[in-house]
Every structure is written in C-alpha cells, then in structure tokens.
C-alpha cells in the first residue's frame, strides 16, 4: 500500500509510465493492464473531463490497436473518448486533437474502412 493511498496522482502517473514501458517492450497486454489502472485512479480523482483521463484513453486505444487480439472497436472507442475530452477542454486547434484524429484514422484504416481513415487523417493534417 502506498504511503499516500492507492488513489494518488503520482501512482496514476507511475502506472501510466509502466504501461508505456511494457508497450515499448511489445508486451501489450501488460501495458493495457497498467493503462487501465491509471485510468481508474484518474477517473476517481478527476472525473471524466480531465486532461490526464484523455491521455489514458488515448494510450489504451493505441494499445488495443496493437494488441495481438486487435480490438479495433475498443481502440476507436477509447481514442474517441480522448478526442471528445480534449475538444471540450482545449479546442480543435491542439496537437493532442490532431494526434487523436490521426490515431482514429489509423484504427479505421486497420479496420478496413480506408475512406473513414483518410478523412480522420486529413483532419489531423489540417491541424498540424
């Protein structure tokens, strides 16, 4: 048990960083596990409309896109949640919003809907 309790912003950040490290090691299932832990803490601390929550959703989406059991619907859902939060918090003209449009586009392309993928990636390009 942590000195400051399990629902702590620093623990969330550490879980997220562990997720990123496992992702880099290509152990995507472990990455997802840590991203989910970070998301759970951030949701408890901050609620749905928070920048950190958006980051966790985006990371989960990317992980599900590259998981051996590719769940592209789950990936798109998570990244769309991140996009919705960032559009509300920081508006359309943001590098994060551009990144999320790009990530959704890639997921749609992987899913086989190339037109939808192109549309999202073009949205990202206009913001860069």
PDB file of C-alpha atoms in Angstrom, residues 31-102:
ATOM      1  CA  UNK A  31       0.623  -2.238 -20.983  1.00  0.00           C
ATOM      2  CA  UNK A  32      -3.185  -2.359 -21.122  1.00  0.00           C
ATOM      3  CA  UNK A  33      -3.309  -3.592 -17.532  1.00  0.00           C
ATOM      4  CA  UNK A  34      -1.298  -0.590 -16.301  1.00  0.00           C
ATOM      5  CA  UNK A  35      -3.095   1.934 -18.509  1.00  0.00           C
ATOM      6  CA  UNK A  36      -6.397   0.669 -17.072  1.00  0.00           C
ATOM      7  CA  UNK A  37      -5.088   1.061 -13.513  1.00  0.00           C
ATOM      8  CA  UNK A  38      -4.002   4.631 -14.268  1.00  0.00           C
ATOM      9  CA  UNK A  39      -7.359   5.416 -15.876  1.00  0.00           C
ATOM     10  CA  UNK A  40      -9.298   4.041 -12.904  1.00  0.00           C
ATOM     11  CA  UNK A  41      -7.368   6.265 -10.488  1.00  0.00           C
ATOM     12  CA  UNK A  42      -7.667   9.355 -12.687  1.00  0.00           C
ATOM     13  CA  UNK A  43     -11.410   8.866 -13.139  1.00  0.00           C
ATOM     14  CA  UNK A  44     -11.813   8.586  -9.361  1.00  0.00           C
ATOM     15  CA  UNK A  45      -9.693  11.679  -8.749  1.00  0.00           C
ATOM     16  CA  UNK A  46     -10.776  13.964 -11.569  1.00  0.00           C
ATOM     17  CA  UNK A  47     -13.899  12.650 -13.248  1.00  0.00           C
ATOM     18  CA  UNK A  48     -14.373  12.113 -16.967  1.00  0.00           C
ATOM     19  CA  UNK A  49     -13.417  15.559 -18.277  1.00  0.00           C
ATOM     20  CA  UNK A  50      -9.743  15.818 -17.432  1.00  0.00           C
ATOM     21  CA  UNK A  51      -6.568  16.062 -19.483  1.00  0.00           C
ATOM     22  CA  UNK A  52      -4.949  13.061 -17.728  1.00  0.00           C
ATOM     23  CA  UNK A  53      -8.040  10.958 -18.366  1.00  0.00           C
ATOM     24  CA  UNK A  54      -7.815  11.836 -22.065  1.00  0.00           C
ATOM     25  CA  UNK A  55      -4.184  10.702 -22.141  1.00  0.00           C
ATOM     26  CA  UNK A  56      -5.103   7.376 -20.517  1.00  0.00           C
ATOM     27  CA  UNK A  57      -7.938   6.817 -23.010  1.00  0.00           C
ATOM     28  CA  UNK A  58      -5.630   7.566 -25.932  1.00  0.00           C
ATOM     29  CA  UNK A  59      -2.939   5.222 -24.585  1.00  0.00           C
ATOM     30  CA  UNK A  60      -5.499   2.446 -24.141  1.00  0.00           C
ATOM     31  CA  UNK A  61      -6.740   2.988 -27.678  1.00  0.00           C
ATOM     32  CA  UNK A  62      -3.255   2.736 -29.126  1.00  0.00           C
ATOM     33  CA  UNK A  63      -2.545  -0.379 -27.066  1.00  0.00           C
ATOM     34  CA  UNK A  64      -5.751  -2.098 -28.216  1.00  0.00           C
ATOM     35  CA  UNK A  65      -4.880  -1.189 -31.799  1.00  0.00           C
ATOM     36  CA  UNK A  66      -1.556  -3.036 -31.472  1.00  0.00           C
ATOM     37  CA  UNK A  67      -2.624  -5.876 -29.190  1.00  0.00           C
ATOM     38  CA  UNK A  68      -2.228  -9.375 -30.655  1.00  0.00           C
ATOM     39  CA  UNK A  69      -6.014  -9.696 -30.301  1.00  0.00           C
ATOM     40  CA  UNK A  70      -6.541  -6.363 -32.096  1.00  0.00           C
ATOM     41  CA  UNK A  71      -9.805  -4.952 -30.841  1.00  0.00           C
ATOM     42  CA  UNK A  72     -10.202  -2.049 -33.207  1.00  0.00           C
ATOM     43  CA  UNK A  73     -13.686  -1.177 -31.993  1.00  0.00           C
ATOM     44  CA  UNK A  74     -12.334  -0.817 -28.474  1.00  0.00           C
ATOM     45  CA  UNK A  75      -9.361   1.184 -29.787  1.00  0.00           C
ATOM     46  CA  UNK A  76     -11.607   3.586 -31.677  1.00  0.00           C
ATOM     47  CA  UNK A  77     -13.943   3.949 -28.706  1.00  0.00           C
ATOM     48  CA  UNK A  78     -11.107   4.848 -26.324  1.00  0.00           C
ATOM     49  CA  UNK A  79      -9.480   7.313 -28.704  1.00  0.00           C
ATOM     50  CA  UNK A  80     -12.841   8.936 -29.480  1.00  0.00           C
ATOM     51  CA  UNK A  81     -13.327   9.439 -25.733  1.00  0.00           C
ATOM     52  CA  UNK A  82      -9.927  11.141 -25.547  1.00  0.00           C
ATOM     53  CA  UNK A  83     -10.814  13.296 -28.547  1.00  0.00           C
ATOM     54  CA  UNK A  84     -14.145  14.341 -27.045  1.00  0.00           C
ATOM     55  CA  UNK A  85     -12.475  15.373 -23.771  1.00  0.00           C
ATOM     56  CA  UNK A  86      -9.725  17.353 -25.492  1.00  0.00           C
ATOM     57  CA  UNK A  87     -12.129  19.073 -27.871  1.00  0.00           C
ATOM     58  CA  UNK A  88     -14.089  20.261 -24.856  1.00  0.00           C
ATOM     59  CA  UNK A  89     -11.079  21.214 -22.713  1.00  0.00           C
ATOM     60  CA  UNK A  90      -8.641  22.688 -25.226  1.00  0.00           C
ATOM     61  CA  UNK A  91     -10.492  23.031 -28.519  1.00  0.00           C
ATOM     62  CA  UNK A  92      -9.858  21.823 -32.030  1.00  0.00           C
ATOM     63  CA  UNK A  93      -6.547  23.545 -32.665  1.00  0.00           C
ATOM     64  CA  UNK A  94      -4.360  21.428 -30.442  1.00  0.00           C
ATOM     65  CA  UNK A  95      -1.564  18.949 -31.142  1.00  0.00           C
ATOM     66  CA  UNK A  96      -3.394  16.421 -28.951  1.00  0.00           C
ATOM     67  CA  UNK A  97      -6.569  16.726 -31.013  1.00  0.00           C
ATOM     68  CA  UNK A  98      -4.551  16.322 -34.225  1.00  0.00           C
ATOM     69  CA  UNK A  99      -2.861  13.225 -32.781  1.00  0.00           C
ATOM     70  CA  UNK A 100      -6.212  11.729 -31.793  1.00  0.00           C
ATOM     71  CA  UNK A 101      -7.723  12.374 -35.240  1.00  0.00           C
ATOM     72  CA  UNK A 102      -4.671  10.650 -36.714  1.00  0.00           C
TER      73      UNK A 102
END
